[in-house]
Amino acid sequence: MGNPTDTAHRPDLERLFNPRSVAILGASQNVKSISGQPVWSLAKHGYKGTLYPVNPKYDTVEGVKCWPSVESLPEVPDLALILVAAARVPQMLREVGKKGIPFCIIFSSGFAETGAEGLALQHEIAAIAREHSIAVVGPNCQGMIGVTDDVYAGFGSAFSGDNFRQGSLSMTTQSGGFGYGVIILAEESGLGFRSIVSTGNESGLTTTDFIEWFTRDPQTKVIGAYMEGVKDAHRLLEVGDKALDADKPVLIWKVGNTDVGQRAAASHTANLGGALALYEAAFRQRGMIRVRDANELIDYTQVFECGKRPAGNRVAIVTISGGGGILMADQCVESGLSVGPLTRESELALKDIIPSFGSWQNPIDITAGIFNNPEMLAQAMQIIVDDPTVDSIVVIFASLQGEIATLRAKELVELSARTPKPILAAWSAREKFASEAYRILKEGKVPRFSTPVSCGKALAALTAFAEAQRRRAKEKTEPVLSLQRPDAKAMIAGRSADLAEYQAKALVAAYGIPVTREVLAKDRAAAVAAAKEIGFPVVMKVQSADIAHKTEAGGVRIGVPDAAAVEAAFDAIVASAKAHVPSAVIDGVSVQEMVSGGTELIVGVQNDPLFGPAVMVGMGGIYAEVFKDVSFRLAPLTRSVAESMLRDLKCFPMLDGARGRPKADVDAVVDVLLQLSALSVDLKEELAELDINPLVVLEAGRGVRALDALAKPHGRT
Amino acid sequence: MGNPTDTAHRPDLERLFNPRSVAILGASQNVKSISGQPVWSLAKHGYKGTLYPVNPKYDTVEGVKCWPSVESLPEVPDLALILVAAARVPQMLREVGKKGIPFCIIFSSGFAETGAEGLALQHEIAAIAREHSIAVVGPNCQGMIGVTDDVYAGFGSAFSGDNFRQGSLSMTTQSGGFGYGVIILAEESGLGFRSIVSTGNESGLTTTDFIEWFTRDPQTKVIGAYMEGVKDAHRLLEVGDKALDADKPVLIWKVGNTDVGQRAAASHTANLGGALALYEAAFRQRGMIRVRDANELIDYTQVFECGKRPAGNRVAIVTISGGGGILMADQCVESGLSVGPLTRESELALKDIIPSFGSWQNPIDITAGIFNNPEMLAQAMQIIVDDPTVDSIVVIFASLQGEIATLRAKELVELSARTPKPILAAWSAREKFASEAYRILKEGKVPRFSTPVSCGKALAALTAFAEAQRRRAKEKTEPVLSLQRPDAKAMIAGRSADLAEYQAKALVAAYGIPVTREVLAKDRAAAVAAAKEIGFPVVMKVQSADIAHKTEAGGVRIGVPDAAAVEAAFDAIVASAKAHVPSAVIDGVSVQEMVSGGTELIVGVQNDPLFGPAVMVGMGGIYAEVFKDVSFRLAPLTRSVAESMLRDLKCFPMLDGARGRPKADVDAVVDVLLQLSALSVDLKEELAELDINPLVVLEAGRGVRALDALAKPHGRT
């Protein structure tokens, strides 16, 4: 058992969910009270190990011998439950530690959720847990269920009903009451569970720890997580990687998305990003699947439990009623799946067997003719399954019921067993008239959904996961650009003020990012000399760490045409800037090449306290903050990741030559994103935010140019 | 009984759904066949009127006397069902007409859905129906159910199970098989129905007719429609108006959205619009509510059946578990609801009764303390209900179960009876442990949802409908701008070619829309004179109906500075244009004032064959087609409608002075939208498409200017 906060060595949680013996500290004889419920619940649900209620007040609890102290126990239990008031928890936890109990669930409230005093108490118990190497769940949680081993160690309605159905979904939830409510819904709809845990305040084991454990637990096939946010977010990529490798989808229900906090950020990157954008980036990078309601959790779990993974996103739709096919096609296309034509051979073969008022083209309508010619479905399905341009098949049976339904279900199961391609069914018959058909599908691992909408969404989730696995396999073969630039680090280390434009540009240039040719001129003569060197017309901008908004300070001139104009502009800029910010220390005026044409992007770095550095690219220009067309990825990036983030932008077609525009230098943008990735890792300790705004992208082959830049050191926020 | 296609007089469909007697033409003794099912189904479900099977082959069908012909029937039935092969339908329908039967459902397939021949047959039956004033349902449909009168006149699985639960939802569906599948799902989840109809090919009665009837049917409270598209779309506003006036929400499940057709359109307006945008405009204008899956249909029906309508969009959230409150707040904010603070008085009153680890601020967490202090909920709820800043209240009970659940349900029902404010519950206990509580809520018309997500969405739908009712009430008091411009009509009437820019601008100028000052110059001298009159610099553009893309033809010069340059530009433009399109008839070169600054919009008209004229406004510039930030409304518009369409744009804040930009002349844009509305109505017969691109919006008080325009007559498409 390693320390749970040790990143090198993750704890094995098998004995937490399936303890051979459990000590219940503070167990009560009153089963209506929170401290009375766990012993009752463990016994009622058939716990097979030994229970050790601990309470000096009682001789027995629920007919089980009660012990006066932890120390007095005749063996070292695998798990301790702490049910005493918050103030007594540290002492109890020390006793647990002295006894050498490896796992402990602290149910008690009164910690970080109540304010500063509670937080201090929580720090204290975390320290005790570290000292004794106890893996702690909670405090302020509702407990855990080892469903496949009948271990119900907790309180509340989930612990007072029947045993849950056993299965392969493991769940971690940060909300006890609501999380268990969702689990009850999922169970009632037919899902089965392996392990469930409510993590509470996460003073020890975190949501991320549990996801990580579930990737290693052989009996878990699908992982679910209900989260408000995690403090160890930087580990999400690592854990997601393990899940992809283990072929285990992680279904994440992330809440707390609307009030992202009002931190005043200096850069566009931080304004356009924030925690939610970084969660989304992490999920996207490792194919973790967002769910947004209980029915999605249920539907997606079902489709993943079929065990199949489609080779691509091409779907064939087969229906016995045209209406459902139209809806399914809508849903598939909206979800990013492709509903394209089959091969000409398949179409002709289908044409031979489908009635003339049907459709032999995808979406395929074999019509209610199935009633007169029951073989038609199997014949059509075989043709479709054999078609090399089809990756998955969905069948819409509307409200087909009775014996014909049972026979069609059998055919689907037989066909599904013979092909690696996923076959899904949308079927909305009355439960009682199609129960046999439904049972056959369930046993045969053909996922069934009540409507084409839920079916299409689930297939899209399955397809996205398989795609993430392929993408990850490719990324692993790619090098990561890594750059060390001690000189650049020196420019920003220890600073508290933002870097002025010319300094920020020097910083990014150190990592190879092309910036405008420019000279920082201290006086008029230097400015004229610089302009002659660079070539007219030039751009001139005031440089001062004290002036964030140069244009508003009257400190910018575009298209300055000749030497006389440069002299006049120099004086005017300095005068305006001084008038605008009298106390400003002015470093000089930057004389820059003028870049015309091209497309404006914003690129940048957000170095988040929870996630670490992330790279951003987005549409530039005046509408940037209106449309928020941005894409984030956590660093470091490989080339294919950088390309994918660029392609995720809605404005990407404009760079790629849409509407008769010249193709922009996309490769050069990708280079910049990789350089920013290397920069963000190299300056992880020094840099808080950086953006290049605008980055002008010229025509293909002509590169990019950073026109302006801003860098904010970690020193202040 | 009026003619069903007569727009002045809509048919009363009471006797269709509740006929005193039904003739079944082509009834079969084989109950497994389609033609055997209706008599069986009507009898089995307890039809209380008289059945007249008609088939010369039989003496009885299902034990009921069978008649040899329609003519032989002893009375005139209210309804005829036609179940014969397509080719025999016209003859049968004539017999129905001669007998004077007012309603007829044609089940037979083999009409428009099979191609040209079937379409001709369908036209024939439509003509027969008109001649005899028969209101026809179908052909190619599955029939209807008068649920509250036990009339099951159709075939398929919906007609072979138990009687549906009676209730107040009436549904029309264009897909028989799929539509009835959805209805079965809805019924199983607890909804009750008034009337259900499958409309098939709609040769007579349409989806729109049925919605219209349901607005008048006193027993219908909620209207559902599953539609692929309607041919009488221009009536959607009229029918939606009736629904708003009758306080009946119309829940529309519109499918067939992804393949909008590939009609090559000349204007941006048409490219950015299309049928789906116009459906959305119609739904938006009359508060018809889109549903996108069966569960939304079910949830929204439930919330509307509570009968309450919130006075605004301010929601108070009350939970016994923090987690659910966060999710509910997310969902409400995402759906456009407001989760703001209560009054200071309410907060202080709540603070007095809620435990310190709870939250007395919205979202309010009264915590699991409810177990120790059961009165707390009722006390808190009374404070919240009395708060004048609260329009609706949602309560999240997680998985609360048993007797405490029953008591809390009773309290909610009592409270709900005393307030006009909607109270909704999200509650996910196991059905069997909370069945009494659930029953109490249902009887007390407190809508219950299994998760905060479905609860939040339903509340948003309810709130949007109430808002649409208020909006409509306001619009009714506003004048509609109406303009007749015979001269403008003459410019476009009878044309087949697009209008060149100068003509299109003259057209829009005739309705008062400000265009650039300009002169069409036929030669160099005229161009120079015009430029001097207008003032330098000027813009010069070639004018020819044969040159759609002036810039590509080298036919545009911006910022022409002086007389010499105008002369040179004139020659160069004409030469380039001739080189580009040698056959082009060139009307001249337009010399125009040059407008600098401002924000670019696109505005236009799409005169749709199904919907009639619609007005569009959208973001202009190079990203217009990437972001498709557009807003459509069907004409005519009132001022508040025009304002709302502008506010719907994502880029509206840019016009409204966001990010330190000057406020643009929004009022002038609204004027243009009203003028376009008047134009589109006046030129309804002549104009197919029009756009003004760009319309430059200057600073507030400085107006707008149409820089370019394109008009396409109806003559060609």
PDB file of N, CA and C in Angstrom, chain A residues 295-340:
ATOM      1  N   ASN A 295     -30.092   9.635 -18.542  1.00  0.00           N
ATOM      2  CA  ASN A 295     -30.374   8.722 -19.655  1.00  0.00           C
ATOM      3  C   ASN A 295     -29.160   8.541 -20.556  1.00  0.00           C
ATOM      4  N   GLU A 296     -28.316   9.575 -20.687  1.00  0.00           N
ATOM      5  CA  GLU A 296     -27.098   9.401 -21.482  1.00  0.00           C
ATOM      6  C   GLU A 296     -26.133   8.438 -20.786  1.00  0.00           C
ATOM      7  N   LEU A 297     -26.011   8.573 -19.488  1.00  0.00           N
ATOM      8  CA  LEU A 297     -25.159   7.640 -18.742  1.00  0.00           C
ATOM      9  C   LEU A 297     -25.626   6.199 -18.972  1.00  0.00           C
ATOM     10  N   ILE A 298     -26.919   6.016 -18.914  1.00  0.00           N
ATOM     11  CA  ILE A 298     -27.505   4.686 -19.076  1.00  0.00           C
ATOM     12  C   ILE A 298     -27.295   4.178 -20.505  1.00  0.00           C
ATOM     13  N   ASP A 299     -27.624   5.014 -21.484  1.00  0.00           N
ATOM     14  CA  ASP A 299     -27.530   4.590 -22.880  1.00  0.00           C
ATOM     15  C   ASP A 299     -26.087   4.304 -23.288  1.00  0.00           C
ATOM     16  N   TYR A 300     -25.178   5.171 -22.879  1.00  0.00           N
ATOM     17  CA  TYR A 300     -23.790   5.002 -23.305  1.00  0.00           C
ATOM     18  C   TYR A 300     -23.179   3.764 -22.655  1.00  0.00           C
ATOM     19  N   THR A 301     -23.512   3.553 -21.369  1.00  0.00           N
ATOM     20  CA  THR A 301     -22.994   2.358 -20.710  1.00  0.00           C
ATOM     21  C   THR A 301     -23.434   1.118 -21.474  1.00  0.00           C
ATOM     22  N   GLN A 302     -24.688   1.108 -21.863  1.00  0.00           N
ATOM     23  CA  GLN A 302     -25.217  -0.050 -22.572  1.00  0.00           C
ATOM     24  C   GLN A 302     -24.473  -0.295 -23.885  1.00  0.00           C
ATOM     25  N   VAL A 303     -24.243   0.774 -24.630  1.00  0.00           N
ATOM     26  CA  VAL A 303     -23.597   0.579 -25.936  1.00  0.00           C
ATOM     27  C   VAL A 303     -22.139   0.151 -25.754  1.00  0.00           C
ATOM     28  N   PHE A 304     -21.479   0.639 -24.712  1.00  0.00           N
ATOM     29  CA  PHE A 304     -20.086   0.234 -24.506  1.00  0.00           C
ATOM     30  C   PHE A 304     -19.996  -1.202 -24.006  1.00  0.00           C
ATOM     31  N   GLU A 305     -21.007  -1.646 -23.280  1.00  0.00           N
ATOM     32  CA  GLU A 305     -20.969  -3.009 -22.754  1.00  0.00           C
ATOM     33  C   GLU A 305     -21.090  -4.058 -23.860  1.00  0.00           C
ATOM     34  N   CYS A 306     -21.523  -3.645 -25.061  1.00  0.00           N
ATOM     35  CA  CYS A 306     -21.579  -4.622 -26.157  1.00  0.00           C
ATOM     36  C   CYS A 306     -20.173  -5.070 -26.542  1.00  0.00           C
ATOM     37  N   GLY A 307     -19.165  -4.302 -26.143  1.00  0.00           N
ATOM     38  CA  GLY A 307     -17.780  -4.735 -26.336  1.00  0.00           C
ATOM     39  C   GLY A 307     -17.199  -4.442 -27.707  1.00  0.00           C
ATOM     40  N   LYS A 308     -18.036  -4.062 -28.668  1.00  0.00           N
ATOM     41  CA  LYS A 308     -17.517  -3.811 -30.016  1.00  0.00           C
ATOM     42  C   LYS A 308     -17.040  -2.364 -30.163  1.00  0.00           C
ATOM     43  N   ARG A 309     -16.108  -2.158 -31.084  1.00  0.00           N
ATOM     44  CA  ARG A 309     -15.596  -0.810 -31.347  1.00  0.00           C
ATOM     45  C   ARG A 309     -15.607  -0.609 -32.865  1.00  0.00           C
ATOM     46  N   PRO A 310     -16.379   0.349 -33.380  1.00  0.00           N
ATOM     47  CA  PRO A 310     -16.448   0.515 -34.836  1.00  0.00           C
ATOM     48  C   PRO A 310     -15.125   0.985 -35.430  1.00  0.00           C
ATOM     49  N   ALA A 311     -14.855   0.554 -36.659  1.00  0.00           N
ATOM     50  CA  ALA A 311     -13.604   0.909 -37.329  1.00  0.00           C
ATOM     51  C   ALA A 311     -13.646   2.316 -37.919  1.00  0.00           C
ATOM     52  N   GLY A 312     -14.815   2.931 -37.955  1.00  0.00           N
ATOM     53  CA  GLY A 312     -14.927   4.277 -38.516  1.00  0.00           C
ATOM     54  C   GLY A 312     -16.314   4.826 -38.229  1.00  0.00           C
ATOM     55  N   ASN A 313     -16.654   5.946 -38.889  1.00  0.00           N
ATOM     56  CA  ASN A 313     -17.899   6.639 -38.511  1.00  0.00           C
ATOM     57  C   ASN A 313     -19.023   6.463 -39.541  1.00  0.00           C
ATOM     58  N   ARG A 314     -18.904   5.442 -40.396  1.00  0.00           N
ATOM     59  CA  ARG A 314     -19.912   5.267 -41.445  1.00  0.00           C
ATOM     60  C   ARG A 314     -21.031   4.336 -40.983  1.00  0.00           C
ATOM     61  N   VAL A 315     -22.236   4.859 -40.974  1.00  0.00           N
ATOM     62  CA  VAL A 315     -23.382   4.142 -40.411  1.00  0.00           C
ATOM     63  C   VAL A 315     -24.362   3.767 -41.507  1.00  0.00           C
ATOM     64  N   ALA A 316     -24.837   2.527 -41.467  1.00  0.00           N
ATOM     65  CA  ALA A 316     -25.979   2.143 -42.304  1.00  0.00           C
ATOM     66  C   ALA A 316     -27.212   2.109 -41.408  1.00  0.00           C
ATOM     67  N   ILE A 317     -28.294   2.717 -41.890  1.00  0.00           N
ATOM     68  CA  ILE A 317     -29.551   2.779 -41.138  1.00  0.00           C
ATOM     69  C   ILE A 317     -30.571   1.884 -41.841  1.00  0.00           C
ATOM     70  N   VAL A 318     -31.201   1.001 -41.085  1.00  0.00           N
ATOM     71  CA  VAL A 318     -32.203   0.092 -41.650  1.00  0.00           C
ATOM     72  C   VAL A 318     -33.486   0.279 -40.861  1.00  0.00           C
ATOM     73  N   THR A 319     -34.586   0.519 -41.568  1.00  0.00           N
ATOM     74  CA  THR A 319     -35.835   0.765 -40.855  1.00  0.00           C
ATOM     75  C   THR A 319     -36.980   0.010 -41.510  1.00  0.00           C
ATOM     76  N   ILE A 320     -38.040  -0.240 -40.734  1.00  0.00           N
ATOM     77  CA  ILE A 320     -39.266  -0.782 -41.314  1.00  0.00           C
ATOM     78  C   ILE A 320     -40.322   0.318 -41.438  1.00  0.00           C
ATOM     79  N   SER A 321     -39.946   1.563 -41.124  1.00  0.00           N
ATOM     80  CA  SER A 321     -40.868   2.695 -41.225  1.00  0.00           C
ATOM     81  C   SER A 321     -40.059   3.936 -41.565  1.00  0.00           C
ATOM     82  N   GLY A 322     -40.312   4.525 -42.716  1.00  0.00           N
ATOM     83  CA  GLY A 322     -39.506   5.645 -43.209  1.00  0.00           C
ATOM     84  C   GLY A 322     -39.248   6.740 -42.184  1.00  0.00           C
ATOM     85  N   GLY A 323     -40.277   7.086 -41.416  1.00  0.00           N
ATOM     86  CA  GLY A 323     -40.177   8.197 -40.470  1.00  0.00           C
ATOM     87  C   GLY A 323     -38.995   8.075 -39.524  1.00  0.00           C
ATOM     88  N   GLY A 324     -38.824   6.903 -38.944  1.00  0.00           N
ATOM     89  CA  GLY A 324     -37.717   6.706 -38.011  1.00  0.00           C
ATOM     90  C   GLY A 324     -36.368   6.854 -38.684  1.00  0.00           C
ATOM     91  N   GLY A 325     -36.270   6.472 -39.948  1.00  0.00           N
ATOM     92  CA  GLY A 325     -35.011   6.572 -40.681  1.00  0.00           C
ATOM     93  C   GLY A 325     -34.573   8.012 -40.871  1.00  0.00           C
ATOM     94  N   ILE A 326     -35.542   8.878 -41.158  1.00  0.00           N
ATOM     95  CA  ILE A 326     -35.230  10.305 -41.345  1.00  0.00           C
ATOM     96  C   ILE A 326     -34.679  10.884 -40.043  1.00  0.00           C
ATOM     97  N   LEU A 327     -35.364  10.570 -38.954  1.00  0.00           N
ATOM     98  CA  LEU A 327     -34.935  11.066 -37.653  1.00  0.00           C
ATOM     99  C   LEU A 327     -33.546  10.539 -37.301  1.00  0.00           C
ATOM    100  N   MET A 328     -33.309   9.261 -37.564  1.00  0.00           N
ATOM    101  CA  MET A 328     -32.008   8.662 -37.249  1.00  0.00           C
ATOM    102  C   MET A 328     -30.906   9.312 -38.084  1.00  0.00           C
ATOM    103  N   ALA A 329     -31.191   9.571 -39.356  1.00  0.00           N
ATOM    104  CA  ALA A 329     -30.191  10.220 -40.207  1.00  0.00           C
ATOM    105  C   ALA A 329     -29.878  11.620 -39.665  1.00  0.00           C
ATOM    106  N   ASP A 330     -30.916  12.368 -39.288  1.00  0.00           N
ATOM    107  CA  ASP A 330     -30.718  13.685 -38.665  1.00  0.00           C
ATOM    108  C   ASP A 330     -29.756  13.556 -37.483  1.00  0.00           C
ATOM    109  N   GLN A 331     -30.075  12.621 -36.587  1.00  0.00           N
ATOM    110  CA  GLN A 331     -29.317  12.500 -35.348  1.00  0.00           C
ATOM    111  C   GLN A 331     -27.869  12.097 -35.624  1.00  0.00           C
ATOM    112  N   CYS A 332     -27.678  11.148 -36.551  1.00  0.00           N
ATOM    113  CA  CYS A 332     -26.320  10.688 -36.857  1.00  0.00           C
ATOM    114  C   CYS A 332     -25.485  11.835 -37.424  1.00  0.00           C
ATOM    115  N   VAL A 333     -26.039  12.554 -38.382  1.00  0.00           N
ATOM    116  CA  VAL A 333     -25.288  13.638 -39.025  1.00  0.00           C
ATOM    117  C   VAL A 333     -24.974  14.734 -37.998  1.00  0.00           C
ATOM    118  N   GLU A 334     -25.963  15.078 -37.168  1.00  0.00           N
ATOM    119  CA  GLU A 334     -25.734  16.074 -36.110  1.00  0.00           C
ATOM    120  C   GLU A 334     -24.627  15.646 -35.161  1.00  0.00           C
ATOM    121  N   SER A 335     -24.502  14.327 -34.938  1.00  0.00           N
ATOM    122  CA  SER A 335     -23.504  13.817 -34.001  1.00  0.00           C
ATOM    123  C   SER A 335     -22.165  13.551 -34.665  1.00  0.00           C
ATOM    124  N   GLY A 336     -22.013  13.924 -35.928  1.00  0.00           N
ATOM    125  CA  GLY A 336     -20.724  13.764 -36.591  1.00  0.00           C
ATOM    126  C   GLY A 336     -20.522  12.416 -37.253  1.00  0.00           C
ATOM    127  N   LEU A 337     -21.560  11.613 -37.355  1.00  0.00           N
ATOM    128  CA  LEU A 337     -21.439  10.337 -38.072  1.00  0.00           C
ATOM    129  C   LEU A 337     -21.769  10.569 -39.541  1.00  0.00           C
ATOM    130  N   SER A 338     -21.389   9.595 -40.369  1.00  0.00           N
ATOM    131  CA  SER A 338     -21.614   9.732 -41.800  1.00  0.00           C
ATOM    132  C   SER A 338     -22.652   8.708 -42.255  1.00  0.00           C
ATOM    133  N   VAL A 339     -23.695   9.193 -42.931  1.00  0.00           N
ATOM    134  CA  VAL A 339     -24.735   8.298 -43.452  1.00  0.00           C
ATOM    135  C   VAL A 339     -24.638   8.363 -44.972  1.00  0.00           C
ATOM    136  N   GLY A 340     -23.613   7.714 -45.519  1.00  0.00           N
ATOM    137  CA  GLY A 340     -23.336   7.827 -46.944  1.00  0.00           C
ATOM    138  C   GLY A 340     -23.905   6.663 -47.724  1.00  0.00           C
TER     139      GLY A 340
END
